[in-house]
Short mmCIF file of C-alpha atoms in Angstrom, two decimals:
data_model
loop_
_atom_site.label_atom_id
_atom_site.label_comp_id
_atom_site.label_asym_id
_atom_site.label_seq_id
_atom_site.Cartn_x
_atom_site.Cartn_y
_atom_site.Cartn_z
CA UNK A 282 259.58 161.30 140.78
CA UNK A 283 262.52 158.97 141.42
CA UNK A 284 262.27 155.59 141.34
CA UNK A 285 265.54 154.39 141.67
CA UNK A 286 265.81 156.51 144.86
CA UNK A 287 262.60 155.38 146.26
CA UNK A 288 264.01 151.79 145.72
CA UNK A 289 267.43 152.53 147.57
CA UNK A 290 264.97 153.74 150.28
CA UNK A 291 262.69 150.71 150.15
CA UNK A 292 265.90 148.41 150.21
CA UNK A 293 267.88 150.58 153.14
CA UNK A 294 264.90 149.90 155.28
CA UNK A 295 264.20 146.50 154.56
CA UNK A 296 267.48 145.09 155.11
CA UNK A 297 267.13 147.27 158.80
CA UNK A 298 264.12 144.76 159.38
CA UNK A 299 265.61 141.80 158.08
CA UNK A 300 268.64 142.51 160.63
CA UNK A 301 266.00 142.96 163.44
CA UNK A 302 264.39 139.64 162.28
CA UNK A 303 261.18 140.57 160.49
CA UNK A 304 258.46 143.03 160.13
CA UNK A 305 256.80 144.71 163.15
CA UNK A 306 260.20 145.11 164.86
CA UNK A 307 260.89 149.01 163.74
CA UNK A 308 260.03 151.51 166.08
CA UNK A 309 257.62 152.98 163.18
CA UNK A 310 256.34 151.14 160.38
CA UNK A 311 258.07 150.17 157.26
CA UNK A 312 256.04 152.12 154.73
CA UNK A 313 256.27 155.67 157.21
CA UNK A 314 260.41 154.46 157.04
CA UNK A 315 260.31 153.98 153.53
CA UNK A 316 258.34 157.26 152.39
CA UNK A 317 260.51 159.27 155.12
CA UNK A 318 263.83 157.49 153.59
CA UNK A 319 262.71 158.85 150.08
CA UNK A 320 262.18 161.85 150.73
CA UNK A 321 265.81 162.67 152.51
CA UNK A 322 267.94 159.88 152.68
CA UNK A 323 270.34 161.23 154.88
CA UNK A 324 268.97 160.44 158.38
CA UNK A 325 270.87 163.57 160.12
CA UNK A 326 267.86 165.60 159.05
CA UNK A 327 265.21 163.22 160.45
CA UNK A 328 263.33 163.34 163.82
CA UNK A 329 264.25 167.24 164.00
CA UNK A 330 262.76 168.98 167.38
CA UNK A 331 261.45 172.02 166.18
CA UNK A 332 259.11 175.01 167.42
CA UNK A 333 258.06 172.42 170.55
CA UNK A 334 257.02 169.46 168.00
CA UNK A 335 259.58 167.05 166.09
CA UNK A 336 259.29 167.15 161.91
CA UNK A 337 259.81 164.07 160.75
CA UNK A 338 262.41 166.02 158.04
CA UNK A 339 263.69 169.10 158.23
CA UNK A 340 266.20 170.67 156.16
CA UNK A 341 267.40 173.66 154.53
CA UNK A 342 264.30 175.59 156.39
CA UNK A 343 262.00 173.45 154.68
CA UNK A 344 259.57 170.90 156.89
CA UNK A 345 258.15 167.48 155.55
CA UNK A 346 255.54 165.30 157.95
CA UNK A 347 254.86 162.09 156.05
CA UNK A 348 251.33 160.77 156.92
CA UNK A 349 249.64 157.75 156.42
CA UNK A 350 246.59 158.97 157.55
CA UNK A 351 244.79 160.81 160.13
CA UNK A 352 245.51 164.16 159.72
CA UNK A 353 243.51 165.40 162.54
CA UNK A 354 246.38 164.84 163.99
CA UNK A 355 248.75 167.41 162.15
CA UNK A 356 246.66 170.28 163.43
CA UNK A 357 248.85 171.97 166.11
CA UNK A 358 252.06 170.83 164.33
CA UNK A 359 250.67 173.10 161.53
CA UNK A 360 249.64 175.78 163.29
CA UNK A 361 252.96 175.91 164.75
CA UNK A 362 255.01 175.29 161.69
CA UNK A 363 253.12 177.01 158.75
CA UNK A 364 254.01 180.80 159.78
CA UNK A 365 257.48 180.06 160.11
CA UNK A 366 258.53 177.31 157.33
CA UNK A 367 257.34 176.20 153.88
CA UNK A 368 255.67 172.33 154.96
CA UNK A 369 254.74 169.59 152.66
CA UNK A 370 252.64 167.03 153.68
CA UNK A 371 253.63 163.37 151.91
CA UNK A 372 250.58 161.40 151.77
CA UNK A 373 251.55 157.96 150.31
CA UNK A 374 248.02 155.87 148.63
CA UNK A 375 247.91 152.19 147.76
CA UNK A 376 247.68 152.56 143.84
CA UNK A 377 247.63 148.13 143.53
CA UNK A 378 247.68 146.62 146.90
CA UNK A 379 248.62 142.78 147.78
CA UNK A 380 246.80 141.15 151.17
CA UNK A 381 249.04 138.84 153.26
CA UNK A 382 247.36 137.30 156.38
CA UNK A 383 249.62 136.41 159.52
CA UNK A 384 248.14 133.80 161.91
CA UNK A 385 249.42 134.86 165.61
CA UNK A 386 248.98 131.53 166.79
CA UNK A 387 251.26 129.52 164.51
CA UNK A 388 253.27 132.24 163.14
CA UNK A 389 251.82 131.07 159.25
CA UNK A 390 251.79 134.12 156.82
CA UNK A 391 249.56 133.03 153.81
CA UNK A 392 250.59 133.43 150.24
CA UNK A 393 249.30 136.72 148.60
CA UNK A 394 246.27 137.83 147.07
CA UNK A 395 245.74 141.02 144.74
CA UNK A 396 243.31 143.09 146.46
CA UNK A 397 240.73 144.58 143.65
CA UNK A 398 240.86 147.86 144.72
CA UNK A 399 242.96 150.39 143.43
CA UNK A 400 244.37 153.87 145.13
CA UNK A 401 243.61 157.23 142.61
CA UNK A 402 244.76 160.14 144.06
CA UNK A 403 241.39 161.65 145.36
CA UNK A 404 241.77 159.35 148.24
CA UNK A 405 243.34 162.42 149.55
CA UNK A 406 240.20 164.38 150.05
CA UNK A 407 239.15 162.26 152.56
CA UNK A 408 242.14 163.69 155.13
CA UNK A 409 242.19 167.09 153.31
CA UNK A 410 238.73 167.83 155.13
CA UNK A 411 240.21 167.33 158.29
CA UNK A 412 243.01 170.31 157.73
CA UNK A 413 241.03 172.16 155.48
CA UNK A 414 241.16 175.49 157.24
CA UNK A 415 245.19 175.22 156.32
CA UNK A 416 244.78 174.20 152.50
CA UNK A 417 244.87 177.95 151.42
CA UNK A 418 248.50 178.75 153.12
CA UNK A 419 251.01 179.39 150.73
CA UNK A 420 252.70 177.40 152.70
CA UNK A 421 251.47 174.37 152.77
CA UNK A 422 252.28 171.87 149.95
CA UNK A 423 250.81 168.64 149.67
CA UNK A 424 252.61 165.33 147.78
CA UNK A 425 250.71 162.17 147.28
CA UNK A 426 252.35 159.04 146.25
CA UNK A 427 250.80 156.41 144.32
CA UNK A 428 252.67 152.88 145.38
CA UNK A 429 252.57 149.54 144.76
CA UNK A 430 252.73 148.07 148.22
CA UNK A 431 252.27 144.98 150.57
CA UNK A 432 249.84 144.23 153.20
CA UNK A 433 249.79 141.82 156.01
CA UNK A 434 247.08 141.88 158.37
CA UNK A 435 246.64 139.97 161.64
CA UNK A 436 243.78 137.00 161.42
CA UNK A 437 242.29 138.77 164.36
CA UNK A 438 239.34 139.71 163.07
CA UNK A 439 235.01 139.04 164.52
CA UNK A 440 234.06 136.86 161.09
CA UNK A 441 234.46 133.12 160.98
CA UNK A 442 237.82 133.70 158.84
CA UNK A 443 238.74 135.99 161.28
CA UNK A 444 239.45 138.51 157.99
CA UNK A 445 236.74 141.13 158.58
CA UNK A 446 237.78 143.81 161.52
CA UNK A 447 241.27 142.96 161.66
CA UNK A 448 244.09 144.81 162.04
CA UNK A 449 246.78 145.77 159.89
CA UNK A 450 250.37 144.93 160.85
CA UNK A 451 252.31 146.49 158.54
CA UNK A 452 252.68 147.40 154.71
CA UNK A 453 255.83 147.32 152.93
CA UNK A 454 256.48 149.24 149.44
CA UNK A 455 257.07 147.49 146.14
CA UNK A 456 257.40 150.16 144.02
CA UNK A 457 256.77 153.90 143.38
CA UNK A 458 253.84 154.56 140.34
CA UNK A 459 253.29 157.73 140.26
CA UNK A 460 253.55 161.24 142.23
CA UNK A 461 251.07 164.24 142.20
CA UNK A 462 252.06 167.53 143.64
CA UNK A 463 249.69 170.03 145.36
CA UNK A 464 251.83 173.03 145.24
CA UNK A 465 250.01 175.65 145.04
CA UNK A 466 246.28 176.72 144.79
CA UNK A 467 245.82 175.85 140.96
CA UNK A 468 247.39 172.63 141.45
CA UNK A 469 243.99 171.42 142.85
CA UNK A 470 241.93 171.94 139.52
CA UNK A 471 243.89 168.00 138.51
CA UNK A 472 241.71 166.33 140.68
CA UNK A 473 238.47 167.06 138.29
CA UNK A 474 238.39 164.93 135.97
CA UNK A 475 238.28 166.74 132.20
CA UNK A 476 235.53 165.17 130.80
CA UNK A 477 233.22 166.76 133.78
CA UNK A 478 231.67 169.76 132.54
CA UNK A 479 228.65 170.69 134.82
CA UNK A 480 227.87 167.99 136.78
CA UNK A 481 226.76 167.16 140.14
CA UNK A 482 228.25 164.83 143.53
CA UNK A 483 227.46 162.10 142.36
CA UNK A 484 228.49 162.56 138.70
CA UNK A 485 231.95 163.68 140.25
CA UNK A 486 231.66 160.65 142.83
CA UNK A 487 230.96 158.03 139.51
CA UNK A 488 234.33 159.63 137.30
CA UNK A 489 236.88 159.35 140.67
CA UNK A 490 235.29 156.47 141.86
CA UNK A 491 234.63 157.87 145.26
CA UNK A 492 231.75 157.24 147.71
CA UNK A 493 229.47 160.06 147.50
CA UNK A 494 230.24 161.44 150.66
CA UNK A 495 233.83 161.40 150.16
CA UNK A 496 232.81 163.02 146.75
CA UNK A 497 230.92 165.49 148.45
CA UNK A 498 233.53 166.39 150.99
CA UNK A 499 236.15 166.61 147.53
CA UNK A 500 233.40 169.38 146.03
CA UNK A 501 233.25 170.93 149.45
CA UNK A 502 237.38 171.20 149.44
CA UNK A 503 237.61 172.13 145.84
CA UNK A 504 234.51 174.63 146.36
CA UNK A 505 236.11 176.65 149.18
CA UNK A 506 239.63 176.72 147.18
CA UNK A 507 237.47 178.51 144.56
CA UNK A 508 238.41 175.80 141.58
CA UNK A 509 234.91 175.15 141.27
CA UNK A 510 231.89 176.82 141.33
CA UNK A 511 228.25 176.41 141.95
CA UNK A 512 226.03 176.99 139.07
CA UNK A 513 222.62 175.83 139.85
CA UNK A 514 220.81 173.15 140.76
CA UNK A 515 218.78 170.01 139.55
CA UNK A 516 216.73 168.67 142.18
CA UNK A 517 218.61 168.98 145.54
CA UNK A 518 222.18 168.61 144.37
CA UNK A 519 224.23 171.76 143.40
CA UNK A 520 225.47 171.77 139.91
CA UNK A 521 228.83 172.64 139.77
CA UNK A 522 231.77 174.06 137.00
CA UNK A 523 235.50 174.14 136.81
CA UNK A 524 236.03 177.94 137.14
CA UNK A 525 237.49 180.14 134.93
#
């Protein structure tokens, strides 16, 4: 982890906005610029066509896709890239988040609030399930940053304070917290918490503070990796151990 670096990045690509007059005005958005920025700041390896696709960075016969979300998406990119190159996924998670709310009408951004949810790095299950027929390639690397970040949303939304089922404009970085890597198969046993000895979904759903069908899809992930293993039951729920 490199904070200074990921601040040069977060700067460099602000003051690209700020000369385009405001957010909304890249061709991507600023936390995809950011994240891409940190990871190889020189911009001759970005954007690389490669094997029919284009890697967001490639260099040195390594490939790095940075995604927000959705990895669905990265399906046929992997498929194309994974027998050829080493690829790490960069997965960036809100760890404290700020809401800003931008009226279209007026053009009136309101002040700030802290939003009372916090990122952990499970989040990442949730789009690990979608690519999970990939996770065992020794290939296939996966970094998630934690950041401190920025969000303004439009006041778009169906509730009276237009807030609920709006849409997100853009988030911008404020600083880096912390980076987990996924490097390798044993990498993977992290994301159980230690004080979890036998315990069930829901148990693991209550320590990461996951919904229990995101839990469950974590156990399923973790499960097929072979870092945990079923021991029983109680009741309809698999009990389940850290393996050996």
């Amino acid at each position: 982890m490199d904070k200074i670096r990921f601040n040069q990045a977060t700067a460099k690509i602000l003051s690209r906005e700020r000369e385009n007059h405001g957010i909304g005005t890249l061709g991507e958005k600023t936390l995809h610029a950011v994240v891409k920025n940190y990871v190889e700041p020189d911009e001759d390896f970005h954007e690389t066509p490669l094997e029919g696709y284009v890697a967001d960075v490639y260099r040195e016969g390594r490939v790095f896709e940075i995604q927000t979300a959705n990895f669905n998406t990265m399906r046929a990119k992997l498929s194309a890239f994974l027998p050829l190159y080493p690829v790490t996924i960069v997965y960036p998670v809100p760890a404290t988040k700020w809401l800003c709310w931008l009226d279209e009408e007026t053009g009136e951004i309101s002040g700030r609030r802290k939003s009372p949810k916090r990122g952990t790095p499970y989040a990442v299950f949730r789009e690990l399930y979608k690519i999970k027929s990939f996770l065992k390639d020794a290939n296939l690397s996966i970094h998630i940053l934690l950041i401190d970040m920025e969000e303004t949303r439009l006041l778009n939304g169906w509730s009276a304070d237009r807030k609920k089922g709006s849409c997100r404009l853009d988030r911008v970085p404020i600083g880096l917290v912390e980076e987990i890597h996924l490097d390798c198969l044993e990498d993977y046993r992290m994301l159980v918490p230690p004080q979890l000895q036998e315990f069930t979904s829901k148990e693991y759903a209550k320590a990461t503070k996951l919904t229990l069908p995101n839990a469950q899809k974590a156990l399923n992930i973790l499960y097929f990796l072979g870092m945990v293993q079923r021991v029983g039951k109680t009741g309809n729920s698999y009990l389940y151990e850290v393996t050996e």
